[in-house]
mmCIF file of C-alpha atoms in Angstrom:
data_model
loop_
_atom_site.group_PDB
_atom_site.id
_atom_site.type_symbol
_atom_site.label_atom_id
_atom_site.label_comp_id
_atom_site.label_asym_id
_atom_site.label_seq_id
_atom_site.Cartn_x
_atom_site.Cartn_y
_atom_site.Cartn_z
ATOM 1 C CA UNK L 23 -3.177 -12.884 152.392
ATOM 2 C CA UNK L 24 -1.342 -11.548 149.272
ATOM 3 C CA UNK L 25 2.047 -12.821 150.599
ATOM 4 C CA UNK L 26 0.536 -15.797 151.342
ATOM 5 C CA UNK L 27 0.089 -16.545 147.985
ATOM 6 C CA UNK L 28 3.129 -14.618 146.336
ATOM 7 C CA UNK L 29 5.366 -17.372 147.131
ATOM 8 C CA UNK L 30 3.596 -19.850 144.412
ATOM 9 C CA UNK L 31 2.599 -16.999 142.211
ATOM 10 C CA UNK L 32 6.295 -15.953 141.893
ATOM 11 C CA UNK L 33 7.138 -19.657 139.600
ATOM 12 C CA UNK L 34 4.478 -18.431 136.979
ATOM 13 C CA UNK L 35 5.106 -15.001 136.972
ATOM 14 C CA UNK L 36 9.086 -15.921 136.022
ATOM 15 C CA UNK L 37 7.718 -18.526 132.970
ATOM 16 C CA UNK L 38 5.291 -16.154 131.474
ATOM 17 C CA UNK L 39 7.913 -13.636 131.177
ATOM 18 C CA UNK L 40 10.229 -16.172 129.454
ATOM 19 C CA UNK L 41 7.749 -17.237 127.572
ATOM 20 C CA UNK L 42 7.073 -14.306 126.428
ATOM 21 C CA UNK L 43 10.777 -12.972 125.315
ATOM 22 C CA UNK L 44 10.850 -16.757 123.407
ATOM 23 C CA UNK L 45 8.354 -15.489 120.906
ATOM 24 C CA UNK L 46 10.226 -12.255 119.997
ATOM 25 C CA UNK L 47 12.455 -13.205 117.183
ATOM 26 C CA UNK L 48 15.850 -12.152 116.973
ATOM 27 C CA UNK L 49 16.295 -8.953 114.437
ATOM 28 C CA UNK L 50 17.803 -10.670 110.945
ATOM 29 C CA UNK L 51 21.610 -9.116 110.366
ATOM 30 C CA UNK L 52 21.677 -8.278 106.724
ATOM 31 C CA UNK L 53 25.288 -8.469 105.240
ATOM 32 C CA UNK L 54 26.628 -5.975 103.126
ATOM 33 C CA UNK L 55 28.371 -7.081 99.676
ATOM 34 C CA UNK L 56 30.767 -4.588 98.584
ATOM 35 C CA UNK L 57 29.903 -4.256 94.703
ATOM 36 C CA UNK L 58 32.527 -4.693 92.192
ATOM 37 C CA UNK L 59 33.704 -1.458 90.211
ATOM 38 C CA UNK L 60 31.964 -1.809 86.853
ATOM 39 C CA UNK L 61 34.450 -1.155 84.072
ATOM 40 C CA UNK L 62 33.500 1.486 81.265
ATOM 41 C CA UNK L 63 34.372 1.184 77.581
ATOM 42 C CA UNK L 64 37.047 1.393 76.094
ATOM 43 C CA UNK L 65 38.286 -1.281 79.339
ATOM 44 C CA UNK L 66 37.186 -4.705 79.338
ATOM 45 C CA UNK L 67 39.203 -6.664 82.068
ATOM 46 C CA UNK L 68 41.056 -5.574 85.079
ATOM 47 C CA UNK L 69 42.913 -7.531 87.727
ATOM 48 C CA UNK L 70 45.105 -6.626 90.757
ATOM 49 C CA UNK L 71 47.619 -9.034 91.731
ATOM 50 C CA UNK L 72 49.825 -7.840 94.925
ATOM 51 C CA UNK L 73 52.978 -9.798 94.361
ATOM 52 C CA UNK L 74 54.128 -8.133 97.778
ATOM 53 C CA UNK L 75 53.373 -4.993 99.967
ATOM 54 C CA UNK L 76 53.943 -1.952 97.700
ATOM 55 C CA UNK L 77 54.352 -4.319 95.166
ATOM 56 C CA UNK L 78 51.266 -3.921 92.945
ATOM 57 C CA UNK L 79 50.333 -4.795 89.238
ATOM 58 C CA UNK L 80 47.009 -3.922 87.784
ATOM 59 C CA UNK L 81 46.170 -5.725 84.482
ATOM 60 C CA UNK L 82 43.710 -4.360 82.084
ATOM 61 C CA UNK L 83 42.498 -5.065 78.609
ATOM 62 C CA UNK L 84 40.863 -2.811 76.537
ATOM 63 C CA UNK L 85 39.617 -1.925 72.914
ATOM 64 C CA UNK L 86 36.099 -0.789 71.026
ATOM 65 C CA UNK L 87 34.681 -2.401 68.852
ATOM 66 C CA UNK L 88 35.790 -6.323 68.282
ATOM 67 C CA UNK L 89 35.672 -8.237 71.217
ATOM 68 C CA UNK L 90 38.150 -11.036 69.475
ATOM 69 C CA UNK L 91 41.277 -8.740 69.345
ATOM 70 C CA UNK L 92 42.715 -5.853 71.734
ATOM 71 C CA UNK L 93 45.422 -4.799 74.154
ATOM 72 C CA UNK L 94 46.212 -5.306 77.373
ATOM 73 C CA UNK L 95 48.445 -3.317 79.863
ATOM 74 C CA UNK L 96 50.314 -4.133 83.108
ATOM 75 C CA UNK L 97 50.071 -1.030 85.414
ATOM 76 C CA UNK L 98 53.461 -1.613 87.732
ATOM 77 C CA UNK L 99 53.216 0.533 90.955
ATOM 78 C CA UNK L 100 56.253 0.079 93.129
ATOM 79 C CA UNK L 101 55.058 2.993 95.905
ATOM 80 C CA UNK L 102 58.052 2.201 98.379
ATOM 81 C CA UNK L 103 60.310 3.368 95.875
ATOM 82 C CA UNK L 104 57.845 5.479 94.366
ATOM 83 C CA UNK L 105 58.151 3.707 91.027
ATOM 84 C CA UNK L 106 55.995 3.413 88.429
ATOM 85 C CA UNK L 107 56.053 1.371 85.058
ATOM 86 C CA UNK L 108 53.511 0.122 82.143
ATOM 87 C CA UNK L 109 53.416 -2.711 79.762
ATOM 88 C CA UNK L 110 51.746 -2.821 76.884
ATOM 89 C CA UNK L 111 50.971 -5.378 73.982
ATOM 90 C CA UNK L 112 48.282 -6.639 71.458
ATOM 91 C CA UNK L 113 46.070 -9.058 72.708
ATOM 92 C CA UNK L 114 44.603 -11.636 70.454
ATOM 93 C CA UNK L 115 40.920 -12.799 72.189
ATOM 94 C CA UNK L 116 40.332 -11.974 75.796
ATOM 95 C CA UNK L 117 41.523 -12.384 79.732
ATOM 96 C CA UNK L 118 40.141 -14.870 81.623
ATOM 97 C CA UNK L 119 42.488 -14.762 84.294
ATOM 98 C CA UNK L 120 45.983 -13.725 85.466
ATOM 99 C CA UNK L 121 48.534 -15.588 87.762
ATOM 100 C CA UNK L 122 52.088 -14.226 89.248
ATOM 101 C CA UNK L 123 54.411 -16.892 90.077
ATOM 102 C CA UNK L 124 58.759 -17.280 90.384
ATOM 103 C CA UNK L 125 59.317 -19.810 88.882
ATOM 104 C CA UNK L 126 62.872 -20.205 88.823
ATOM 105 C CA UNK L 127 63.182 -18.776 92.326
ATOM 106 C CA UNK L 128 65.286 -15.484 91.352
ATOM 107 C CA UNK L 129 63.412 -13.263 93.207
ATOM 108 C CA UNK L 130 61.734 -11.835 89.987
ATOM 109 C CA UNK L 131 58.298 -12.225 90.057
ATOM 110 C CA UNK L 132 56.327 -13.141 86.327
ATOM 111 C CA UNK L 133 52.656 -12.171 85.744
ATOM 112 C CA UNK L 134 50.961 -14.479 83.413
ATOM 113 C CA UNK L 135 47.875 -13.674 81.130
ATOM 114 C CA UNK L 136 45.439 -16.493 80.399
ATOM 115 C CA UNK L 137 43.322 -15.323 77.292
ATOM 116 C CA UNK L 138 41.103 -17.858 75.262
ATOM 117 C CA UNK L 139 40.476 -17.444 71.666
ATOM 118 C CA UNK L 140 38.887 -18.909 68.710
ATOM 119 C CA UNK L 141 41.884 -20.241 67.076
ATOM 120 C CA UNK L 142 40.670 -24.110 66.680
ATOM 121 C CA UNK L 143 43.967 -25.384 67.570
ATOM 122 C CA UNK L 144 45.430 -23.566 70.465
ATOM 123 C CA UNK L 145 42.239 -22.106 72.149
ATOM 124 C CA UNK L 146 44.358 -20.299 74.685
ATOM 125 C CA UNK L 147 47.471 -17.466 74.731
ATOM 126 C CA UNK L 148 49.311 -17.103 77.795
ATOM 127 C CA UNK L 149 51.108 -13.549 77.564
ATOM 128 C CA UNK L 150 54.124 -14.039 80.127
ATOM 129 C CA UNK L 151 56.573 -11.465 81.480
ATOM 130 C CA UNK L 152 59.082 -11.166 84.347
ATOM 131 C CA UNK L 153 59.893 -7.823 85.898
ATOM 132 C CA UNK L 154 63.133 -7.019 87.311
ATOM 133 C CA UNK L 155 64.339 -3.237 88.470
ATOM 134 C CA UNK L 156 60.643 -2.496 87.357
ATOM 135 C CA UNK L 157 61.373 -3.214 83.532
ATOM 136 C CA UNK L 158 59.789 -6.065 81.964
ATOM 137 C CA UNK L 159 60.680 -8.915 79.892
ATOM 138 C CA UNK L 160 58.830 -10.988 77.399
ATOM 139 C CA UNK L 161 58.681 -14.646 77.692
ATOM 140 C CA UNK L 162 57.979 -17.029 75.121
ATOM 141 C CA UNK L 163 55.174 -19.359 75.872
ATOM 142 C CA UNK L 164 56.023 -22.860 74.089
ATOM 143 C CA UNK L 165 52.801 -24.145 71.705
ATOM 144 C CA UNK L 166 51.899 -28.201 72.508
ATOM 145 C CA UNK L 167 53.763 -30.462 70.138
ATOM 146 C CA UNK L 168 51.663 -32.831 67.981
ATOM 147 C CA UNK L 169 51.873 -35.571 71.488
ATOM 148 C CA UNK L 170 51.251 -32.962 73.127
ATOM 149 C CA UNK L 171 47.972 -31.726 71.245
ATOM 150 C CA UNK L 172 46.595 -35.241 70.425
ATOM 151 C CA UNK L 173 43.000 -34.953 71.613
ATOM 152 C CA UNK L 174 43.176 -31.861 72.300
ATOM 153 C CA UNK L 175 40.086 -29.566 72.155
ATOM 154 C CA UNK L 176 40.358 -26.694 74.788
ATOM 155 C CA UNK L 177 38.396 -26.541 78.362
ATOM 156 C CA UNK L 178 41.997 -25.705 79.425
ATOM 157 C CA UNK L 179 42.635 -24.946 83.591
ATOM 158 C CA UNK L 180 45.230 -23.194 84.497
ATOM 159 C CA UNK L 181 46.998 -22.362 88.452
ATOM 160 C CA UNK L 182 50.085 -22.337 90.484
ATOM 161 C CA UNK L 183 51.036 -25.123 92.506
ATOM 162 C CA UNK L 184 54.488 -25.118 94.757
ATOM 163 C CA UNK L 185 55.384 -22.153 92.697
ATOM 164 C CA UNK L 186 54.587 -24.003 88.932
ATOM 165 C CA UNK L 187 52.175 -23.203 86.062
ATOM 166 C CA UNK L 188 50.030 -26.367 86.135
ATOM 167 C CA UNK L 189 47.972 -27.063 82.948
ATOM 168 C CA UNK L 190 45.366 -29.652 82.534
ATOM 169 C CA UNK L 191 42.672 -30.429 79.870
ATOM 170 C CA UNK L 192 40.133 -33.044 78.961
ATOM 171 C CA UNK L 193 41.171 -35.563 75.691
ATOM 172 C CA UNK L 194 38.620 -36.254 73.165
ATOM 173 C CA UNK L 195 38.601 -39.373 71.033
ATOM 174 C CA UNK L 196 37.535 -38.700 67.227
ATOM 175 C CA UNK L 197 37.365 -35.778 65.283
ATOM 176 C CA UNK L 198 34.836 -33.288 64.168
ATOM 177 C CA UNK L 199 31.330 -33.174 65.999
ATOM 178 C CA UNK L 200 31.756 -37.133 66.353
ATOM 179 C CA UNK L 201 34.571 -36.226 69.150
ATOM 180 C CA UNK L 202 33.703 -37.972 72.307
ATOM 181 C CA UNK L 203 35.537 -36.912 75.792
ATOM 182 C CA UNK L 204 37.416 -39.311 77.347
ATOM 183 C CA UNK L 205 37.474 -40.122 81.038
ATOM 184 C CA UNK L 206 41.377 -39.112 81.864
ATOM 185 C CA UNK L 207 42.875 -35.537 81.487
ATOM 186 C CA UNK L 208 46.615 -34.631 80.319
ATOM 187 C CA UNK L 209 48.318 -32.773 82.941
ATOM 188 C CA UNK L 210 51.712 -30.764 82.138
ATOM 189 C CA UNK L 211 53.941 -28.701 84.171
ATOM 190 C CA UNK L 212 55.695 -25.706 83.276
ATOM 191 C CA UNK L 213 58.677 -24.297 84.941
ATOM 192 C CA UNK L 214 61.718 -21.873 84.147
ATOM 193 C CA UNK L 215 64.920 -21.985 83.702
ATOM 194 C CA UNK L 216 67.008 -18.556 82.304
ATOM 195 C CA UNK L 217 64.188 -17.105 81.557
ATOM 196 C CA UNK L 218 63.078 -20.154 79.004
ATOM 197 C CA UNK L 219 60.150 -22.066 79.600
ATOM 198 C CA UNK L 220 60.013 -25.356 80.588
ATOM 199 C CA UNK L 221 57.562 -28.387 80.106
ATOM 200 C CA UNK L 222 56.598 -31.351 81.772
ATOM 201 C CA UNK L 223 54.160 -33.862 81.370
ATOM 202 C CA UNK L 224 52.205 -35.206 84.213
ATOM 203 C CA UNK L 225 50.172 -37.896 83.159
ATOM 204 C CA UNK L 226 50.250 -40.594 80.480
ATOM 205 C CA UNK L 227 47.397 -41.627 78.239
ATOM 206 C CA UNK L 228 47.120 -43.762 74.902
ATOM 207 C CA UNK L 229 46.428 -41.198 72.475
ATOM 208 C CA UNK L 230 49.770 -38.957 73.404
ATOM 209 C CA UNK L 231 51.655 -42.311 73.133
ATOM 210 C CA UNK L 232 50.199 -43.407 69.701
ATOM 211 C CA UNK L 233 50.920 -39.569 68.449
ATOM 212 C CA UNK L 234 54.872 -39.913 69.972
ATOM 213 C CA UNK L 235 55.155 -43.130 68.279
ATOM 214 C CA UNK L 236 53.706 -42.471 64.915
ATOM 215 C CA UNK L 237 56.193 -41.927 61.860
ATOM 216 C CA UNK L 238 56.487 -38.493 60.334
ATOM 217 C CA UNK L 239 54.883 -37.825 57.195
ATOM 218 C CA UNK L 240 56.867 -38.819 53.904
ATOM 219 C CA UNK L 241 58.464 -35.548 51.578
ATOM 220 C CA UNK L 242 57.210 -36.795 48.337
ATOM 221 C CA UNK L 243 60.323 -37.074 46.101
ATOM 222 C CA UNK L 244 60.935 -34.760 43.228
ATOM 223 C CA UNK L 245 59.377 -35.619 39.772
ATOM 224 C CA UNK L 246 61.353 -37.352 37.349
ATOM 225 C CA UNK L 247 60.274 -34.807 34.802
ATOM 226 C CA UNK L 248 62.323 -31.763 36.244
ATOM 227 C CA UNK L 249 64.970 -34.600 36.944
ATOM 228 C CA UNK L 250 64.827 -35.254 33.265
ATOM 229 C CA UNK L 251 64.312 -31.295 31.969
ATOM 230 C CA UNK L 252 67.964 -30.525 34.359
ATOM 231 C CA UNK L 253 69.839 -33.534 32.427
ATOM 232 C CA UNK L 254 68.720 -32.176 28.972
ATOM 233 C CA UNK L 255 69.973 -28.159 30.130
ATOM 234 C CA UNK L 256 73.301 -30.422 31.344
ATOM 235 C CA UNK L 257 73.303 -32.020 27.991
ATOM 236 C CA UNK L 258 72.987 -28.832 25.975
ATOM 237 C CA UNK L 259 75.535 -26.454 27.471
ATOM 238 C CA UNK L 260 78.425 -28.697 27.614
ATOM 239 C CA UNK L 261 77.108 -29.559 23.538
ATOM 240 C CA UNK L 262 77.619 -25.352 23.451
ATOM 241 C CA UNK L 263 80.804 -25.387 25.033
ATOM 242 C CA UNK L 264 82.505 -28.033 22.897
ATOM 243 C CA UNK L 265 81.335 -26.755 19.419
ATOM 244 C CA UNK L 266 82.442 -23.057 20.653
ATOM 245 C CA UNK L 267 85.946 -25.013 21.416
ATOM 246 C CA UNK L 268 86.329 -26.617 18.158
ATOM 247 C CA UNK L 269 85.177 -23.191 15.896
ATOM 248 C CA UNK L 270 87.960 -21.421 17.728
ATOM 249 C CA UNK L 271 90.327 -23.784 17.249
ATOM 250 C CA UNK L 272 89.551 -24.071 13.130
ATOM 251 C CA UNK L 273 89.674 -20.248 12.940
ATOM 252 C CA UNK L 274 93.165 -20.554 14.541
ATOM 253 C CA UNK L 275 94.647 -23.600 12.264
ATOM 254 C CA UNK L 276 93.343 -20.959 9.215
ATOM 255 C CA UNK L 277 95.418 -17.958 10.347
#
């Protein structure tokens, strides 16, 4: 009788035990973070940047007290060679960021630090150097010229693109607190060429034209009254000179 019935019993059987191994939820897979290494005073900033294999430079900044001025150091570890280098300098505000480029394709790679200040003009340093045979050279980092700067109030971005420092930042009409943002951004490009920065700009917006354009400011002239005080010293020593001419020559016509 029981196999009689086995053959429609089997259908149910199957969908209660699928049924039944629906409702058991899936155990959740919990992903692991890997925390960041928290830096300890005196060190403030630290980035690697792996320009190659073996090929490593670790940037740090450090300091106590005042968190507006520093030093910063560029650990060079060439460990195919078994090299090792550092570079050192003051550092005026703080690292943001740091980017490695080559720019003028020499094989020489250049690590750039980004650091922002409070200087109400330029906002931002860029500390540049190129190493070659594991020694490093300074580079001067050009300032904006007044075109340049026209509008200019920081909320500078900074990255590489096709091997080029790319700099772009938003342009405020007005000055003071009355300083509205304008919808474009000046874009510039910087490149390299023996081992002396390079700039280009981008984009093209009124204020940097109507800064290009304007005349320079006027020296004032000099004063008529120093003018005037010069003529009178003229006036008197050649007055000195003649009189001490004629005397000698009376004292003469006596003898």
């Amino acid at each position: 009788m029981i196999k009689k019935y086995w053959f429609y019993l089997f259908p149910l059987i199957s969908l209660a035990i699928a049924s039944c191994n629906n409702d058991q939820k899936p155990a959740a897979v919990q992903t692991v973070v890997p925390k960041m290494p928290v830096l300890t005073e005196p060190f403030r900033f630290h980035k690697l940047v792996e320009v190659s294999p073996g090929q490593d430079y670790d940037v740090f900044s450090w300091g106590r007290g005042s968190k507006d001025t520093g030093a910063f150091m560029i650990l060079h570890s060439d460990s195919a060679a078994r090299k090792y280098s550092t570079t050192t300098g003051d550092l005026d505000g703080s690292i943001v960021d740091v980017y490695n480029s080559d720019m003028d394709l020499d094989g020489n790679p250049e690590i750039l630090l980004e650091a922002k200040t409070k200087d109400t003009i330029n906002h931002v340093d860029i500390y540049a150097f190129e190493f070659s045979n594991g020694k490093a050279q300074k580079l001067d980092f050009p300032k904006l010229t007044r075109s340049q700067r026209a509008g200019y109030r920081g909320e500078d971005n900074f990255y590489i693109e096709q091997g080029k420092l790319i700099r772009e930042f938003p342009i405020y009409s007005g000055a003071g607190p009355a300083a509205k943002p304008l919808a474009e951004k000046r874009k510039f490009e910087y490149g390299l060429r023996n081992n002396t920065f390079t700039i280009k700009q981008l984009t093209k917006d009124s204020l940097s034209t109507a800064a290009q354009t304007a005349p320079e400011p006027v020296k004032k002239a000099t004063t008529g009254k120093n003018t005037t005080t010069n003529t009178k010293k003229s006036k008197k020593n050649t007055s000195e000179k003649t009189h001490k001419k004629k005397k000698k020559k009376h004292q003469s016509d006596e003898e």
